[in-house]
Amino acid sequence: MADNRRQTRHLIALPVTLTVDGTSNDCTMINLSLGGAQLAARAKYPMGTRVQLAFSVPTMPESIVVGGTVRWSSVEGVGIQFDGLRAREVWALNEFFKQLPS
């Protein structure tokens, strides 16, 4: 199966709040790119479900809050494609990625 991602994924373990239909769930983000994230979540969500993520990185003083769409969901977690990040969030994430072990 081809991997069509346009952004490099970075393996991480960050707390994230996943909000679906007004209900918030605490999860762990297990990989992150500028285009989306994979979360370890206890529930499965239908493809196309609209969500909101809120998480923090040390290179940005406030939380990153971004909307997204569920692209896949399985026992391994849930894959979210971001709607889009603001310029300062892209900068902060790129700076964070530079700090991660290669």
PDB file of N, CA and C in Angstrom:
ATOM      1  N   MET A   1       0.845  -1.184   0.000  1.00  0.00           N
ATOM      2  CA  MET A   1       0.000   0.000   0.000  1.00  0.00           C
ATOM      3  C   MET A   1       0.886   1.241   0.000  1.00  0.00           C
ATOM      4  N   ALA A   2       0.647   2.154  -0.878  1.00  0.00           N
ATOM      5  CA  ALA A   2       1.475   3.347  -1.010  1.00  0.00           C
ATOM      6  C   ALA A   2       1.225   4.316   0.139  1.00  0.00           C
ATOM      7  N   ASP A   3       2.293   4.975   0.575  1.00  0.00           N
ATOM      8  CA  ASP A   3       2.200   6.001   1.611  1.00  0.00           C
ATOM      9  C   ASP A   3       2.193   7.351   0.891  1.00  0.00           C
ATOM     10  N   ASN A   4       1.039   8.000   0.848  1.00  0.00           N
ATOM     11  CA  ASN A   4       0.879   9.236   0.087  1.00  0.00           C
ATOM     12  C   ASN A   4       1.092  10.500   0.912  1.00  0.00           C
ATOM     13  N   ARG A   5       1.643  10.365   2.103  1.00  0.00           N
ATOM     14  CA  ARG A   5       1.828  11.538   2.953  1.00  0.00           C
ATOM     15  C   ARG A   5       2.817  12.510   2.332  1.00  0.00           C
ATOM     16  N   ARG A   6       2.549  13.791   2.537  1.00  0.00           N
ATOM     17  CA  ARG A   6       3.433  14.828   2.001  1.00  0.00           C
ATOM     18  C   ARG A   6       4.369  15.380   3.062  1.00  0.00           C
ATOM     19  N   GLN A   7       4.097  15.075   4.327  1.00  0.00           N
ATOM     20  CA  GLN A   7       4.881  15.605   5.434  1.00  0.00           C
ATOM     21  C   GLN A   7       5.568  14.460   6.183  1.00  0.00           C
ATOM     22  N   THR A   8       6.730  14.746   6.745  1.00  0.00           N
ATOM     23  CA  THR A   8       7.450  13.765   7.552  1.00  0.00           C
ATOM     24  C   THR A   8       6.737  13.574   8.872  1.00  0.00           C
ATOM     25  N   ARG A   9       6.531  12.313   9.253  1.00  0.00           N
ATOM     26  CA  ARG A   9       5.921  12.006  10.546  1.00  0.00           C
ATOM     27  C   ARG A   9       7.018  11.872  11.591  1.00  0.00           C
ATOM     28  N   HIS A  10       6.735  12.380  12.792  1.00  0.00           N
ATOM     29  CA  HIS A  10       7.678  12.313  13.901  1.00  0.00           C
ATOM     30  C   HIS A  10       7.035  11.524  15.032  1.00  0.00           C
ATOM     31  N   LEU A  11       7.742  10.485  15.498  1.00  0.00           N
ATOM     32  CA  LEU A  11       7.240   9.683  16.608  1.00  0.00           C
ATOM     33  C   LEU A  11       7.396  10.483  17.897  1.00  0.00           C
ATOM     34  N   ILE A  12       6.301  10.592  18.643  1.00  0.00           N
ATOM     35  CA  ILE A  12       6.297  11.371  19.871  1.00  0.00           C
ATOM     36  C   ILE A  12       5.324  10.735  20.857  1.00  0.00           C
ATOM     37  N   ALA A  13       5.244  11.292  22.022  1.00  0.00           N
ATOM     38  CA  ALA A  13       4.227  10.915  23.013  1.00  0.00           C
ATOM     39  C   ALA A  13       3.811  12.204  23.709  1.00  0.00           C
ATOM     40  N   LEU A  14       2.760  12.822  23.192  1.00  0.00           N
ATOM     41  CA  LEU A  14       2.271  14.093  23.736  1.00  0.00           C
ATOM     42  C   LEU A  14       0.823  13.936  24.177  1.00  0.00           C
ATOM     43  N   PRO A  15       0.473  14.523  25.330  1.00  0.00           N
ATOM     44  CA  PRO A  15      -0.945  14.542  25.685  1.00  0.00           C
ATOM     45  C   PRO A  15      -1.710  15.457  24.732  1.00  0.00           C
ATOM     46  N   VAL A  16      -2.914  15.049  24.378  1.00  0.00           N
ATOM     47  CA  VAL A  16      -3.748  15.823  23.469  1.00  0.00           C
ATOM     48  C   VAL A  16      -5.196  15.675  23.905  1.00  0.00           C
ATOM     49  N   THR A  17      -5.946  16.745  23.739  1.00  0.00           N
ATOM     50  CA  THR A  17      -7.383  16.678  23.978  1.00  0.00           C
ATOM     51  C   THR A  17      -8.068  16.600  22.625  1.00  0.00           C
ATOM     52  N   LEU A  18      -8.825  15.522  22.438  1.00  0.00           N
ATOM     53  CA  LEU A  18      -9.574  15.284  21.209  1.00  0.00           C
ATOM     54  C   LEU A  18     -11.033  15.596  21.507  1.00  0.00           C
ATOM     55  N   THR A  19     -11.601  16.547  20.760  1.00  0.00           N
ATOM     56  CA  THR A  19     -13.006  16.904  20.954  1.00  0.00           C
ATOM     57  C   THR A  19     -13.793  16.494  19.725  1.00  0.00           C
ATOM     58  N   VAL A  20     -14.844  15.692  19.970  1.00  0.00           N
ATOM     59  CA  VAL A  20     -15.722  15.197  18.915  1.00  0.00           C
ATOM     60  C   VAL A  20     -17.145  15.485  19.351  1.00  0.00           C
ATOM     61  N   ASP A  21     -17.890  16.228  18.541  1.00  0.00           N
ATOM     62  CA  ASP A  21     -19.285  16.559  18.848  1.00  0.00           C
ATOM     63  C   ASP A  21     -19.451  17.141  20.252  1.00  0.00           C
ATOM     64  N   GLY A  22     -18.522  18.017  20.648  1.00  0.00           N
ATOM     65  CA  GLY A  22     -18.614  18.682  21.947  1.00  0.00           C
ATOM     66  C   GLY A  22     -18.127  17.867  23.126  1.00  0.00           C
ATOM     67  N   THR A  23     -17.732  16.613  22.911  1.00  0.00           N
ATOM     68  CA  THR A  23     -17.227  15.766  23.991  1.00  0.00           C
ATOM     69  C   THR A  23     -15.712  15.677  23.894  1.00  0.00           C
ATOM     70  N   SER A  24     -15.025  16.036  24.980  1.00  0.00           N
ATOM     71  CA  SER A  24     -13.566  16.020  25.003  1.00  0.00           C
ATOM     72  C   SER A  24     -13.043  14.736  25.621  1.00  0.00           C
ATOM     73  N   ASN A  25     -11.986  14.211  25.019  1.00  0.00           N
ATOM     74  CA  ASN A  25     -11.331  12.998  25.496  1.00  0.00           C
ATOM     75  C   ASN A  25      -9.834  13.244  25.563  1.00  0.00           C
ATOM     76  N   ASP A  26      -9.209  12.839  26.669  1.00  0.00           N
ATOM     77  CA  ASP A  26      -7.758  12.927  26.784  1.00  0.00           C
ATOM     78  C   ASP A  26      -7.147  11.708  26.115  1.00  0.00           C
ATOM     79  N   CYS A  27      -6.202  11.953  25.214  1.00  0.00           N
ATOM     80  CA  CYS A  27      -5.549  10.891  24.449  1.00  0.00           C
ATOM     81  C   CYS A  27      -4.046  11.151  24.448  1.00  0.00           C
ATOM     82  N   THR A  28      -3.327  10.271  23.768  1.00  0.00           N
ATOM     83  CA  THR A  28      -1.897  10.464  23.548  1.00  0.00           C
ATOM     84  C   THR A  28      -1.643  10.534  22.053  1.00  0.00           C
ATOM     85  N   MET A  29      -0.927  11.569  21.639  1.00  0.00           N
ATOM     86  CA  MET A  29      -0.515  11.701  20.243  1.00  0.00           C
ATOM     87  C   MET A  29       0.748  10.865  20.082  1.00  0.00           C
ATOM     88  N   ILE A  30       0.746   9.945  19.121  1.00  0.00           N
ATOM     89  CA  ILE A  30       1.902   9.067  18.963  1.00  0.00           C
ATOM     90  C   ILE A  30       2.744   9.368  17.720  1.00  0.00           C
ATOM     91  N   ASN A  31       2.197  10.127  16.805  1.00  0.00           N
ATOM     92  CA  ASN A  31       3.036  10.711  15.758  1.00  0.00           C
ATOM     93  C   ASN A  31       2.396  11.990  15.271  1.00  0.00           C
ATOM     94  N   LEU A  32       3.249  12.850  14.731  1.00  0.00           N
ATOM     95  CA  LEU A  32       2.820  14.204  14.384  1.00  0.00           C
ATOM     96  C   LEU A  32       3.578  14.672  13.162  1.00  0.00           C
ATOM     97  N   SER A  33       2.866  15.362  12.282  1.00  0.00           N
ATOM     98  CA  SER A  33       3.481  16.039  11.139  1.00  0.00           C
ATOM     99  C   SER A  33       2.777  17.380  10.985  1.00  0.00           C
ATOM    100  N   LEU A  34       3.204  18.158  10.025  1.00  0.00           N
ATOM    101  CA  LEU A  34       2.525  19.425   9.759  1.00  0.00           C
ATOM    102  C   LEU A  34       1.152  19.203   9.139  1.00  0.00           C
ATOM    103  N   GLY A  35       0.902  18.008   8.651  1.00  0.00           N
ATOM    104  CA  GLY A  35      -0.376  17.711   7.999  1.00  0.00           C
ATOM    105  C   GLY A  35      -1.384  16.981   8.852  1.00  0.00           C
ATOM    106  N   GLY A  36      -0.935  16.406   9.978  1.00  0.00           N
ATOM    107  CA  GLY A  36      -1.866  15.649  10.798  1.00  0.00           C
ATOM    108  C   GLY A  36      -1.185  14.900  11.912  1.00  0.00           C
ATOM    109  N   ALA A  37      -1.934  14.004  12.541  1.00  0.00           N
ATOM    110  CA  ALA A  37      -1.418  13.271  13.694  1.00  0.00           C
ATOM    111  C   ALA A  37      -2.106  11.923  13.812  1.00  0.00           C
ATOM    112  N   GLN A  38      -1.417  11.012  14.506  1.00  0.00           N
ATOM    113  CA  GLN A  38      -2.024   9.743  14.900  1.00  0.00           C
ATOM    114  C   GLN A  38      -2.165   9.772  16.410  1.00  0.00           C
ATOM    115  N   LEU A  39      -3.354   9.412  16.889  1.00  0.00           N
ATOM    116  CA  LEU A  39      -3.628   9.393  18.314  1.00  0.00           C
ATOM    117  C   LEU A  39      -3.916   7.977  18.770  1.00  0.00           C
ATOM    118  N   ALA A  40      -3.462   7.659  19.970  1.00  0.00           N
ATOM    119  CA  ALA A  40      -3.892   6.431  20.629  1.00  0.00           C
ATOM    120  C   ALA A  40      -5.189   6.800  21.331  1.00  0.00           C
ATOM    121  N   ALA A  41      -6.300   6.335  20.810  1.00  0.00           N
ATOM    122  CA  ALA A  41      -7.619   6.694  21.349  1.00  0.00           C
ATOM    123  C   ALA A  41      -8.366   5.425  21.721  1.00  0.00           C
ATOM    124  N   ARG A  42      -9.205   5.530  22.737  1.00  0.00           N
ATOM    125  CA  ARG A  42      -9.967   4.368  23.206  1.00  0.00           C
ATOM    126  C   ARG A  42     -11.186   4.081  22.329  1.00  0.00           C
ATOM    127  N   ALA A  43     -11.609   5.035  21.544  1.00  0.00           N
ATOM    128  CA  ALA A  43     -12.809   4.861  20.721  1.00  0.00           C
ATOM    129  C   ALA A  43     -12.438   4.905  19.245  1.00  0.00           C
ATOM    130  N   LYS A  44     -13.258   4.276  18.429  1.00  0.00           N
ATOM    131  CA  LYS A  44     -13.123   4.376  16.980  1.00  0.00           C
ATOM    132  C   LYS A  44     -14.073   5.467  16.496  1.00  0.00           C
ATOM    133  N   TYR A  45     -13.672   6.164  15.443  1.00  0.00           N
ATOM    134  CA  TYR A  45     -14.483   7.236  14.878  1.00  0.00           C
ATOM    135  C   TYR A  45     -14.644   6.991  13.384  1.00  0.00           C
ATOM    136  N   PRO A  46     -15.826   7.224  12.855  1.00  0.00           N
ATOM    137  CA  PRO A  46     -16.038   7.025  11.419  1.00  0.00           C
ATOM    138  C   PRO A  46     -15.175   7.974  10.585  1.00  0.00           C
ATOM    139  N   MET A  47     -14.723   7.472   9.453  1.00  0.00           N
ATOM    140  CA  MET A  47     -13.970   8.309   8.524  1.00  0.00           C
ATOM    141  C   MET A  47     -14.814   9.520   8.154  1.00  0.00           C
ATOM    142  N   GLY A  48     -14.189  10.689   8.140  1.00  0.00           N
ATOM    143  CA  GLY A  48     -14.888  11.923   7.807  1.00  0.00           C
ATOM    144  C   GLY A  48     -15.397  12.686   9.018  1.00  0.00           C
ATOM    145  N   THR A  49     -15.303  12.089  10.208  1.00  0.00           N
ATOM    146  CA  THR A  49     -15.756  12.782  11.416  1.00  0.00           C
ATOM    147  C   THR A  49     -14.922  14.040  11.648  1.00  0.00           C
ATOM    148  N   ARG A  50     -15.586  15.141  11.936  1.00  0.00           N
ATOM    149  CA  ARG A  50     -14.909  16.417  12.226  1.00  0.00           C
ATOM    150  C   ARG A  50     -14.492  16.422  13.693  1.00  0.00           C
ATOM    151  N   VAL A  51     -13.248  16.828  13.959  1.00  0.00           N
ATOM    152  CA  VAL A  51     -12.706  16.835  15.312  1.00  0.00           C
ATOM    153  C   VAL A  51     -11.938  18.126  15.560  1.00  0.00           C
ATOM    154  N   GLN A  52     -11.594  18.331  16.824  1.00  0.00           N
ATOM    155  CA  GLN A  52     -10.693  19.422  17.200  1.00  0.00           C
ATOM    156  C   GLN A  52      -9.637  18.832  18.125  1.00  0.00           C
ATOM    157  N   LEU A  53      -8.391  19.214  17.900  1.00  0.00           N
ATOM    158  CA  LEU A  53      -7.280  18.778  18.751  1.00  0.00           C
ATOM    159  C   LEU A  53      -6.706  19.984  19.473  1.00  0.00           C
ATOM    160  N   ALA A  54      -6.295  19.775  20.711  1.00  0.00           N
ATOM    161  CA  ALA A  54      -5.593  20.806  21.480  1.00  0.00           C
ATOM    162  C   ALA A  54      -4.394  20.139  22.140  1.00  0.00           C
ATOM    163  N   PHE A  55      -3.199  20.671  21.870  1.00  0.00           N
ATOM    164  CA  PHE A  55      -1.975  20.109  22.434  1.00  0.00           C
ATOM    165  C   PHE A  55      -0.922  21.200  22.563  1.00  0.00           C
ATOM    166  N   SER A  56       0.098  20.902  23.343  1.00  0.00           N
ATOM    167  CA  SER A  56       1.163  21.877  23.580  1.00  0.00           C
ATOM    168  C   SER A  56       2.504  21.301  23.159  1.00  0.00           C
ATOM    169  N   VAL A  57       3.357  22.189  22.687  1.00  0.00           N
ATOM    170  CA  VAL A  57       4.760  21.867  22.418  1.00  0.00           C
ATOM    171  C   VAL A  57       5.611  22.918  23.121  1.00  0.00           C
ATOM    172  N   PRO A  58       6.827  22.555  23.523  1.00  0.00           N
ATOM    173  CA  PRO A  58       7.644  23.490  24.305  1.00  0.00           C
ATOM    174  C   PRO A  58       8.106  24.733  23.541  1.00  0.00           C
ATOM    175  N   THR A  59       7.968  24.741  22.239  1.00  0.00           N
ATOM    176  CA  THR A  59       8.425  25.873  21.436  1.00  0.00           C
ATOM    177  C   THR A  59       7.335  26.918  21.196  1.00  0.00           C
ATOM    178  N   MET A  60       6.184  26.744  21.849  1.00  0.00           N
ATOM    179  CA  MET A  60       5.083  27.702  21.696  1.00  0.00           C
ATOM    180  C   MET A  60       4.424  27.901  23.056  1.00  0.00           C
ATOM    181  N   PRO A  61       4.262  29.164  23.484  1.00  0.00           N
ATOM    182  CA  PRO A  61       3.738  29.409  24.827  1.00  0.00           C
ATOM    183  C   PRO A  61       2.277  29.004  25.022  1.00  0.00           C
ATOM    184  N   GLU A  62       1.466  29.083  23.987  1.00  0.00           N
ATOM    185  CA  GLU A  62       0.058  28.695  24.132  1.00  0.00           C
ATOM    186  C   GLU A  62      -0.191  27.381  23.402  1.00  0.00           C
ATOM    187  N   SER A  63      -1.308  26.754  23.729  1.00  0.00           N
ATOM    188  CA  SER A  63      -1.673  25.486  23.092  1.00  0.00           C
ATOM    189  C   SER A  63      -1.986  25.680  21.616  1.00  0.00           C
ATOM    190  N   ILE A  64      -1.710  24.660  20.858  1.00  0.00           N
ATOM    191  CA  ILE A  64      -2.122  24.615  19.459  1.00  0.00           C
ATOM    192  C   ILE A  64      -3.510  23.988  19.436  1.00  0.00           C
ATOM    193  N   VAL A  65      -4.458  24.685  18.859  1.00  0.00           N
ATOM    194  CA  VAL A  65      -5.826  24.183  18.711  1.00  0.00           C
ATOM    195  C   VAL A  65      -6.118  24.167  17.214  1.00  0.00           C
ATOM    196  N   VAL A  66      -6.414  22.982  16.707  1.00  0.00           N
ATOM    197  CA  VAL A  66      -6.597  22.844  15.264  1.00  0.00           C
ATOM    198  C   VAL A  66      -7.751  21.884  14.979  1.00  0.00           C
ATOM    199  N   GLY A  67      -8.535  22.234  13.974  1.00  0.00           N
ATOM    200  CA  GLY A  67      -9.593  21.347  13.512  1.00  0.00           C
ATOM    201  C   GLY A  67      -9.017  20.307  12.577  1.00  0.00           C
ATOM    202  N   GLY A  68      -9.769  19.242  12.402  1.00  0.00           N
ATOM    203  CA  GLY A  68      -9.306  18.203  11.502  1.00  0.00           C
ATOM    204  C   GLY A  68     -10.418  17.237  11.149  1.00  0.00           C
ATOM    205  N   THR A  69     -10.030  16.257  10.343  1.00  0.00           N
ATOM    206  CA  THR A  69     -10.955  15.241   9.852  1.00  0.00           C
ATOM    207  C   THR A  69     -10.342  13.865  10.089  1.00  0.00           C
ATOM    208  N   VAL A  70     -11.147  12.934  10.590  1.00  0.00           N
ATOM    209  CA  VAL A  70     -10.692  11.555  10.756  1.00  0.00           C
ATOM    210  C   VAL A  70     -10.497  10.944   9.373  1.00  0.00           C
ATOM    211  N   ARG A  71      -9.292  10.427   9.125  1.00  0.00           N
ATOM    212  CA  ARG A  71      -8.995   9.779   7.843  1.00  0.00           C
ATOM    213  C   ARG A  71      -8.985   8.271   7.973  1.00  0.00           C
ATOM    214  N   TRP A  72      -8.729   7.744   9.177  1.00  0.00           N
ATOM    215  CA  TRP A  72      -8.812   6.313   9.444  1.00  0.00           C
ATOM    216  C   TRP A  72      -8.928   6.109  10.944  1.00  0.00           C
ATOM    217  N   SER A  73      -9.463   4.960  11.333  1.00  0.00           N
ATOM    218  CA  SER A  73      -9.619   4.617  12.738  1.00  0.00           C
ATOM    219  C   SER A  73      -9.566   3.098  12.861  1.00  0.00           C
ATOM    220  N   SER A  74      -8.758   2.607  13.816  1.00  0.00           N
ATOM    221  CA  SER A  74      -8.605   1.168  14.015  1.00  0.00           C
ATOM    222  C   SER A  74      -8.198   0.920  15.460  1.00  0.00           C
ATOM    223  N   VAL A  75      -7.885  -0.328  15.776  1.00  0.00           N
ATOM    224  CA  VAL A  75      -7.409  -0.641  17.130  1.00  0.00           C
ATOM    225  C   VAL A  75      -6.071   0.032  17.410  1.00  0.00           C
ATOM    226  N   GLU A  76      -5.351   0.429  16.371  1.00  0.00           N
ATOM    227  CA  GLU A  76      -4.067   1.119  16.522  1.00  0.00           C
ATOM    228  C   GLU A  76      -4.236   2.596  16.834  1.00  0.00           C
ATOM    229  N   GLY A  77      -5.430   3.123  16.720  1.00  0.00           N
ATOM    230  CA  GLY A  77      -5.667   4.532  17.007  1.00  0.00           C
ATOM    231  C   GLY A  77      -6.494   5.192  15.925  1.00  0.00           C
ATOM    232  N   VAL A  78      -6.302   6.504  15.830  1.00  0.00           N
ATOM    233  CA  VAL A  78      -7.074   7.284  14.866  1.00  0.00           C
ATOM    234  C   VAL A  78      -6.138   8.259  14.153  1.00  0.00           C
ATOM    235  N   GLY A  79      -6.287   8.351  12.845  1.00  0.00           N
ATOM    236  CA  GLY A  79      -5.488   9.263  12.034  1.00  0.00           C
ATOM    237  C   GLY A  79      -6.289  10.499  11.705  1.00  0.00           C
ATOM    238  N   ILE A  80      -5.717  11.666  12.036  1.00  0.00           N
ATOM    239  CA  ILE A  80      -6.387  12.950  11.831  1.00  0.00           C
ATOM    240  C   ILE A  80      -5.614  13.773  10.810  1.00  0.00           C
ATOM    241  N   GLN A  81      -6.312  14.298   9.813  1.00  0.00           N
ATOM    242  CA  GLN A  81      -5.718  15.256   8.877  1.00  0.00           C
ATOM    243  C   GLN A  81      -6.118  16.643   9.341  1.00  0.00           C
ATOM    244  N   PHE A  82      -5.122  17.516   9.571  1.00  0.00           N
ATOM    245  CA  PHE A  82      -5.400  18.876  10.018  1.00  0.00           C
ATOM    246  C   PHE A  82      -6.070  19.686   8.923  1.00  0.00           C
ATOM    247  N   ASP A  83      -6.941  20.623   9.343  1.00  0.00           N
ATOM    248  CA  ASP A  83      -7.528  21.583   8.406  1.00  0.00           C
ATOM    249  C   ASP A  83      -6.461  22.542   7.913  1.00  0.00           C
ATOM    250  N   GLY A  84      -5.562  22.908   8.778  1.00  0.00           N
ATOM    251  CA  GLY A  84      -4.494  23.846   8.442  1.00  0.00           C
ATOM    252  C   GLY A  84      -3.980  24.499   9.707  1.00  0.00           C
ATOM    253  N   LEU A  85      -2.700  24.741   9.730  1.00  0.00           N
ATOM    254  CA  LEU A  85      -2.057  25.383  10.872  1.00  0.00           C
ATOM    255  C   LEU A  85      -1.735  26.827  10.530  1.00  0.00           C
ATOM    256  N   ARG A  86      -1.732  27.676  11.543  1.00  0.00           N
ATOM    257  CA  ARG A  86      -1.315  29.063  11.346  1.00  0.00           C
ATOM    258  C   ARG A  86       0.204  29.118  11.231  1.00  0.00           C
ATOM    259  N   ALA A  87       0.724  30.184  10.659  1.00  0.00           N
ATOM    260  CA  ALA A  87       2.166  30.314  10.413  1.00  0.00           C
ATOM    261  C   ALA A  87       2.976  30.136  11.693  1.00  0.00           C
ATOM    262  N   ARG A  88       2.539  30.728  12.791  1.00  0.00           N
ATOM    263  CA  ARG A  88       3.320  30.609  14.045  1.00  0.00           C
ATOM    264  C   ARG A  88       3.299  29.177  14.568  1.00  0.00           C
ATOM    265  N   GLU A  89       2.219  28.432  14.292  1.00  0.00           N
ATOM    266  CA  GLU A  89       2.153  27.028  14.710  1.00  0.00           C
ATOM    267  C   GLU A  89       3.093  26.170  13.857  1.00  0.00           C
ATOM    268  N   VAL A  90       3.153  26.443  12.563  1.00  0.00           N
ATOM    269  CA  VAL A  90       4.080  25.739  11.681  1.00  0.00           C
ATOM    270  C   VAL A  90       5.514  25.994  12.142  1.00  0.00           C
ATOM    271  N   TRP A  91       5.839  27.252  12.443  1.00  0.00           N
ATOM    272  CA  TRP A  91       7.185  27.591  12.922  1.00  0.00           C
ATOM    273  C   TRP A  91       7.490  26.843  14.220  1.00  0.00           C
ATOM    274  N   ALA A  92       6.568  26.880  15.186  1.00  0.00           N
ATOM    275  CA  ALA A  92       6.779  26.229  16.484  1.00  0.00           C
ATOM    276  C   ALA A  92       6.950  24.719  16.326  1.00  0.00           C
ATOM    277  N   LEU A  93       6.146  24.105  15.467  1.00  0.00           N
ATOM    278  CA  LEU A  93       6.283  22.666  15.252  1.00  0.00           C
ATOM    279  C   LEU A  93       7.607  22.325  14.578  1.00  0.00           C
ATOM    280  N   ASN A  94       8.011  23.103  13.588  1.00  0.00           N
ATOM    281  CA  ASN A  94       9.305  22.850  12.947  1.00  0.00           C
ATOM    282  C   ASN A  94      10.452  22.980  13.947  1.00  0.00           C
ATOM    283  N   GLU A  95      10.385  23.961  14.840  1.00  0.00           N
ATOM    284  CA  GLU A  95      11.401  24.113  15.880  1.00  0.00           C
ATOM    285  C   GLU A  95      11.359  22.929  16.850  1.00  0.00           C
ATOM    286  N   PHE A  96      10.177  22.463  17.190  1.00  0.00           N
ATOM    287  CA  PHE A  96      10.013  21.293  18.047  1.00  0.00           C
ATOM    288  C   PHE A  96      10.592  20.048  17.374  1.00  0.00           C
ATOM    289  N   PHE A  97      10.300  19.865  16.094  1.00  0.00           N
ATOM    290  CA  PHE A  97      10.809  18.701  15.372  1.00  0.00           C
ATOM    291  C   PHE A  97      12.347  18.671  15.364  1.00  0.00           C
ATOM    292  N   LYS A  98      12.983  19.839  15.292  1.00  0.00           N
ATOM    293  CA  LYS A  98      14.457  19.908  15.304  1.00  0.00           C
ATOM    294  C   LYS A  98      15.024  19.388  16.621  1.00  0.00           C
ATOM    295  N   GLN A  99      14.245  19.473  17.700  1.00  0.00           N
ATOM    296  CA  GLN A  99      14.715  19.038  19.018  1.00  0.00           C
ATOM    297  C   GLN A  99      14.557  17.533  19.242  1.00  0.00           C
ATOM    298  N   LEU A 100      13.782  16.882  18.392  1.00  0.00           N
ATOM    299  CA  LEU A 100      13.517  15.456  18.574  1.00  0.00           C
ATOM    300  C   LEU A 100      14.724  14.624  18.134  1.00  0.00           C
ATOM    301  N   PRO A 101      14.923  13.472  18.801  1.00  0.00           N
ATOM    302  CA  PRO A 101      16.009  12.589  18.345  1.00  0.00           C
ATOM    303  C   PRO A 101      15.739  12.089  16.925  1.00  0.00           C
ATOM    304  N   SER A 102      16.815  11.931  16.151  1.00  0.00           N
ATOM    305  CA  SER A 102      16.624  11.486  14.765  1.00  0.00           C
ATOM    306  C   SER A 102      16.520   9.988  14.657  1.00  0.00           C
TER     307      SER A 102
END
